[in-house]
Short mmCIF file of C-alpha atoms in Angstrom, two decimals:
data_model
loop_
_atom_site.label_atom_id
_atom_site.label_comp_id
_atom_site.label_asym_id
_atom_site.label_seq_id
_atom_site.Cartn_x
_atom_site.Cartn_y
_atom_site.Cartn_z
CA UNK A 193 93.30 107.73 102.30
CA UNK A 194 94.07 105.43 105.33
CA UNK A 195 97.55 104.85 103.87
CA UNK A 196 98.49 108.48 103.36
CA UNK A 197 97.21 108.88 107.09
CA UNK A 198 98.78 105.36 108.09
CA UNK A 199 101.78 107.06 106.37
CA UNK A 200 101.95 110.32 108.40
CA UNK A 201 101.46 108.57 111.72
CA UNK A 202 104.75 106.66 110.95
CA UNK A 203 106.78 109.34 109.61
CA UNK A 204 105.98 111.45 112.88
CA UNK A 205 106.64 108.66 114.89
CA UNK A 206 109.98 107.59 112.83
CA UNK A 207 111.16 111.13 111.91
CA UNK A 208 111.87 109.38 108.74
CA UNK A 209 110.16 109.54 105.70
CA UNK A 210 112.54 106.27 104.09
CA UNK A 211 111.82 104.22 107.70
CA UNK A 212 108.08 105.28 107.50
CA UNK A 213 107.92 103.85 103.96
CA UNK A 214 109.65 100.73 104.87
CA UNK A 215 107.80 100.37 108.02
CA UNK A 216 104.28 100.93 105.97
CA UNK A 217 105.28 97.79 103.38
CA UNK A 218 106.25 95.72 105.91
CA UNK A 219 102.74 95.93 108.54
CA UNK A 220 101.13 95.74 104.50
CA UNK A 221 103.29 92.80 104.06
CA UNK A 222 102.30 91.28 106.88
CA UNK A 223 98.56 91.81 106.78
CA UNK A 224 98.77 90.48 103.27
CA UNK A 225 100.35 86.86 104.69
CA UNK A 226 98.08 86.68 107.67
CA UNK A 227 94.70 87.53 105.91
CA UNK A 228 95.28 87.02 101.88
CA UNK A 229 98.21 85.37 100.74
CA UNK A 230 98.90 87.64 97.57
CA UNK A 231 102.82 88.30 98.31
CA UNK A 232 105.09 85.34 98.50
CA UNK A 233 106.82 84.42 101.46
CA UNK A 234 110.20 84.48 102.59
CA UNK A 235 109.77 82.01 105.14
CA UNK A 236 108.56 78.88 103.06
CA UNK A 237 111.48 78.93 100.59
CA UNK A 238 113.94 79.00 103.70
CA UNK A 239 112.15 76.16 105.28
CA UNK A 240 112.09 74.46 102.25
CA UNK A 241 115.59 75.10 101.89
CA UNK A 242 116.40 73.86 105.07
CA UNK A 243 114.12 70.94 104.16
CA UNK A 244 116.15 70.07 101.36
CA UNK A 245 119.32 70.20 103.25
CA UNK A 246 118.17 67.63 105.79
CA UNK A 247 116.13 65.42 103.36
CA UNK A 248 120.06 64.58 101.32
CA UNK A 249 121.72 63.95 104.65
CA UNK A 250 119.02 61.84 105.75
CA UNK A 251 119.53 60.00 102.40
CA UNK A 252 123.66 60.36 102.94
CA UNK A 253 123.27 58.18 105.79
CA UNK A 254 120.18 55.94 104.82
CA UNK A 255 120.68 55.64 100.38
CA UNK A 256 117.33 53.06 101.04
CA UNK A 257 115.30 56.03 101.90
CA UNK A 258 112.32 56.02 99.21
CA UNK A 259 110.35 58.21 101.37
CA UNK A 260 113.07 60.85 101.53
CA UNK A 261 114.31 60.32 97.88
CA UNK A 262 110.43 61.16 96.62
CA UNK A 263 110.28 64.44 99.18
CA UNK A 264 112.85 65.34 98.18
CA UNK A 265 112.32 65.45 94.46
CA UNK A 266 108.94 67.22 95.17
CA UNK A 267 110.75 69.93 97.04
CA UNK A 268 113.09 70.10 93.71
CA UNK A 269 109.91 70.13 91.65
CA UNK A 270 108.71 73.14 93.38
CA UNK A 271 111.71 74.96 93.18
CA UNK A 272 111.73 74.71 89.58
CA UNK A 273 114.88 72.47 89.42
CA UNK A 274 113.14 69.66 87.09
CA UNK A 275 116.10 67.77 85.61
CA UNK A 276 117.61 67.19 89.34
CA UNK A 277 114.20 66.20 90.37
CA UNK A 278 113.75 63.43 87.01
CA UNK A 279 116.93 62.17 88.52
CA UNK A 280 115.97 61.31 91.82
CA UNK A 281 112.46 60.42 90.83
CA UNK A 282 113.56 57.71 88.07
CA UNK A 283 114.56 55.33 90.21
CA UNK A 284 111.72 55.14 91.96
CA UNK A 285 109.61 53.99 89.72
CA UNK A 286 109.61 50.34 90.80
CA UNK A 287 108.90 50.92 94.32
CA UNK A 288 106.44 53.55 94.00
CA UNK A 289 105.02 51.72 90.74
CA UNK A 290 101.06 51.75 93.27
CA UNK A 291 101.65 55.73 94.18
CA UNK A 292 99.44 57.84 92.56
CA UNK A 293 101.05 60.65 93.65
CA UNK A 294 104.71 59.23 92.57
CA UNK A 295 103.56 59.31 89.24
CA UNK A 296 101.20 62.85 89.08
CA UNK A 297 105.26 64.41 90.35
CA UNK A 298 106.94 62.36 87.72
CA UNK A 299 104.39 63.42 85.40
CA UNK A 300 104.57 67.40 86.24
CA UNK A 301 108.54 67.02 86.28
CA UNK A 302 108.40 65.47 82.92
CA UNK A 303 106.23 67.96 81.20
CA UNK A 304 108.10 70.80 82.80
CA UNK A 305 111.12 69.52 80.51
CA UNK A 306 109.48 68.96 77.51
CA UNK A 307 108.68 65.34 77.87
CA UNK A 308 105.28 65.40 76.57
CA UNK A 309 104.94 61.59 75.71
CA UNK A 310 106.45 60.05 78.70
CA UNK A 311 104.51 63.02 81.20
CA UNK A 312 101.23 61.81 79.41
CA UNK A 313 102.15 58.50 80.68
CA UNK A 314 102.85 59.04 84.34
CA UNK A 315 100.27 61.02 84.78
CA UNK A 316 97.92 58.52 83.20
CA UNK A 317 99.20 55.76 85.18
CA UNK A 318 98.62 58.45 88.40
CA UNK A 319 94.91 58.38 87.22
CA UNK A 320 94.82 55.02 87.17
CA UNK A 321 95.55 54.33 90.18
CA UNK A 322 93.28 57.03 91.85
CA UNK A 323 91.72 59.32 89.38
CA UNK A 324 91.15 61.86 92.55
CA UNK A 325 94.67 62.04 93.05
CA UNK A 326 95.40 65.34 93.91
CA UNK A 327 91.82 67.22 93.84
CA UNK A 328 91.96 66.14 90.23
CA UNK A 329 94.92 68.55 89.18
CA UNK A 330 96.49 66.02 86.85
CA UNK A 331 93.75 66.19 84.44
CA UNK A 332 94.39 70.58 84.31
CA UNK A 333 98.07 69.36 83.92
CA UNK A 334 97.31 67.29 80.92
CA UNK A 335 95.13 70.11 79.97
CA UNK A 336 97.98 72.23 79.72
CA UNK A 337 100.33 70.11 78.19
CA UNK A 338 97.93 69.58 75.11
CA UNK A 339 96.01 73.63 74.97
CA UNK A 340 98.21 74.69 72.33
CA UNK A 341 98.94 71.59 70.48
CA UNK A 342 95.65 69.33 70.72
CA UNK A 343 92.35 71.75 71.56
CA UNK A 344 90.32 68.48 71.74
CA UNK A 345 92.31 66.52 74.02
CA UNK A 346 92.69 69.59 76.41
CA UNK A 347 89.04 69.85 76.25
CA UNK A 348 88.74 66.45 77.34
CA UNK A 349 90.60 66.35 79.86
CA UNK A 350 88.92 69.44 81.05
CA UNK A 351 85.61 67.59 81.29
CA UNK A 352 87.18 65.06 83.29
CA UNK A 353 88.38 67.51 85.90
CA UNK A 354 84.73 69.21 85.87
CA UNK A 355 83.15 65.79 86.36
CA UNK A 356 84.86 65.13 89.93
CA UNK A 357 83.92 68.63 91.13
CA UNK A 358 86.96 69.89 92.71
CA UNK A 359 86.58 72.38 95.51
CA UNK A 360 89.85 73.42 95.02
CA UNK A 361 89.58 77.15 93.83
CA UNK A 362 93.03 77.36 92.47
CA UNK A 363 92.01 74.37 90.62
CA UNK A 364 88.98 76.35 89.09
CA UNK A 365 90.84 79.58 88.13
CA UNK A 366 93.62 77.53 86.20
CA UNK A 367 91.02 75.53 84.67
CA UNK A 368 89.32 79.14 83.47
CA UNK A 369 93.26 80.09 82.37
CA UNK A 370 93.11 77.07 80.05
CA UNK A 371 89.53 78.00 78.76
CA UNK A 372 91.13 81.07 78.25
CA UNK A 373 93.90 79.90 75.81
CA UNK A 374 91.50 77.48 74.31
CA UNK A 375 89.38 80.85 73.51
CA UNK A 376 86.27 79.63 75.02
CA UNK A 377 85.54 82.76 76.74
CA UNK A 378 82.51 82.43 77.57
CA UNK A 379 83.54 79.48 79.57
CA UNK A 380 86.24 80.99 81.15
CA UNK A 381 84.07 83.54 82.16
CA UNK A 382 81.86 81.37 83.85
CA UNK A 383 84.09 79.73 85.52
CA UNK A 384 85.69 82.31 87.34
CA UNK A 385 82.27 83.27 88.37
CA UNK A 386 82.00 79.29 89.73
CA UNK A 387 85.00 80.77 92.11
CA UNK A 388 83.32 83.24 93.48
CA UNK A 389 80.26 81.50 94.37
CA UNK A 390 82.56 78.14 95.02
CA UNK A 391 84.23 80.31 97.89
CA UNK A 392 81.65 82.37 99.45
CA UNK A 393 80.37 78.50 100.45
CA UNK A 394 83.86 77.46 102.02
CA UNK A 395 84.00 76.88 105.67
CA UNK A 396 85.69 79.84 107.32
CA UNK A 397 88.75 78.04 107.96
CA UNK A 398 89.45 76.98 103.92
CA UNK A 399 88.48 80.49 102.86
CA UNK A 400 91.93 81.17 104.16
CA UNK A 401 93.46 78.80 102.15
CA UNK A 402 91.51 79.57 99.11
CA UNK A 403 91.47 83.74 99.70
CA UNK A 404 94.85 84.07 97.28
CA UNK A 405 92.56 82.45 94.16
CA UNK A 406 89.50 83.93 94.83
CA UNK A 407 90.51 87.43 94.78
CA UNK A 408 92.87 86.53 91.46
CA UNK A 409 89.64 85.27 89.79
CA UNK A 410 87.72 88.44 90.85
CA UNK A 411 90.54 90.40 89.00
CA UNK A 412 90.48 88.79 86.60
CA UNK A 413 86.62 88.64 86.28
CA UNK A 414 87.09 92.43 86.17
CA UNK A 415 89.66 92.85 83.50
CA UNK A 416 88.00 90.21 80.97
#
């Protein structure tokens, strides 16, 4: 009802029905960025773009850049580009043999291409070295390398995220995902209830953060 009257207002302001419409998604779009997070935004991949472009000059003029080379490849690993990523990351390997998180980006850029065995391995050597790394995510990645083909070990490495008690609430609803698949139901279930309660005890400021997940576990919670 609001956006029907929302609606009207605009088009009697506009004279347009078309630049009502488009006026109406964008003050939605915005509302959604500032207060939920559901909609991507255009302004991260053009930062990261941007990111990107400085990060190879930077490297252009300096080739001894680690620091670059591996923010780099984690910019590639978010935009999906995994091969180009394994490339820069490869070398690395020596000088960021004590990074946890060197090897938890190997390890998601290596399972991303198929690489089961050798992402097992970076991963585990991530764990090693801090088996927090990350909130505990490389345990749901190893998780979802093995829910189709190993059950048990998925399982396992569920446990092991469970036992460090993440309060990461993305973390929880991709842990209830792989429940999901494993068709423990009733688990999933209950873990997307753990989301709710998990984020109605968030400080105000990383209810923010978390808003995005909650409200895709609540969803969800519905639908199951």
């Amino acid at each position: 009802m609001v956006k029907i009257l929302l609606f009207g207002l605009l088009w009697w302001l506009t004279g347009s029905p078309f630049l009502a419409v488009l006026v109406l998604l964008a003050l939605l779009y915005v509302l959604d960025r500032r207060f939920i997070g559901l909609t991507p935004s255009f302004v991260k991949p053009l930062r990261r773009f941007g990111t990107i472009r400085r990060l190879r000059q930077q490297i252009l003029m300096n080739p001894n850049d680690i620091p670059a080379k591996h923010e780099l490849a984690r910019l590639l690993i978010e935009r999906k580009r995994y091969k180009e990523a394994k490339e820069w990351l490869m070398p690395l390997q020596d000088a960021l043999e004590h990074s946890a998180e060197f090897w938890d980006d190997l390890g998601a850029c290596l399972s991303q291409l198929g690489e089961t065995d050798a992402a097992e391995a970076a991963i585990g050597n991530a764990l090693s070295i801090n088996p927090r790394v990350k909130y505990g995510t490389p345990y749901l990645r190893l998780a979802g390398i093995y829910a189709k083909t190993n059950p048990e070990k998925a399982i396992a490495h569920l446990q092991s995220f469970r036992a460090i008690h993440s309060s990461s609430i993305e973390a929880y609803y991709k842990l209830a995902m792989l429940y999901a698949q494993l068709g423990r139901a009733e688990d999933a279930k209950q873990t997307l209830v753990e989301c709710g309660t998990l984020y109605r005890a968030l400080p105000r400021y990383k209810k923010r953060q978390e808003r995005k997940w909650a409200l895709l576990a609540f969803f969800k919670r519905l639908s199951s």
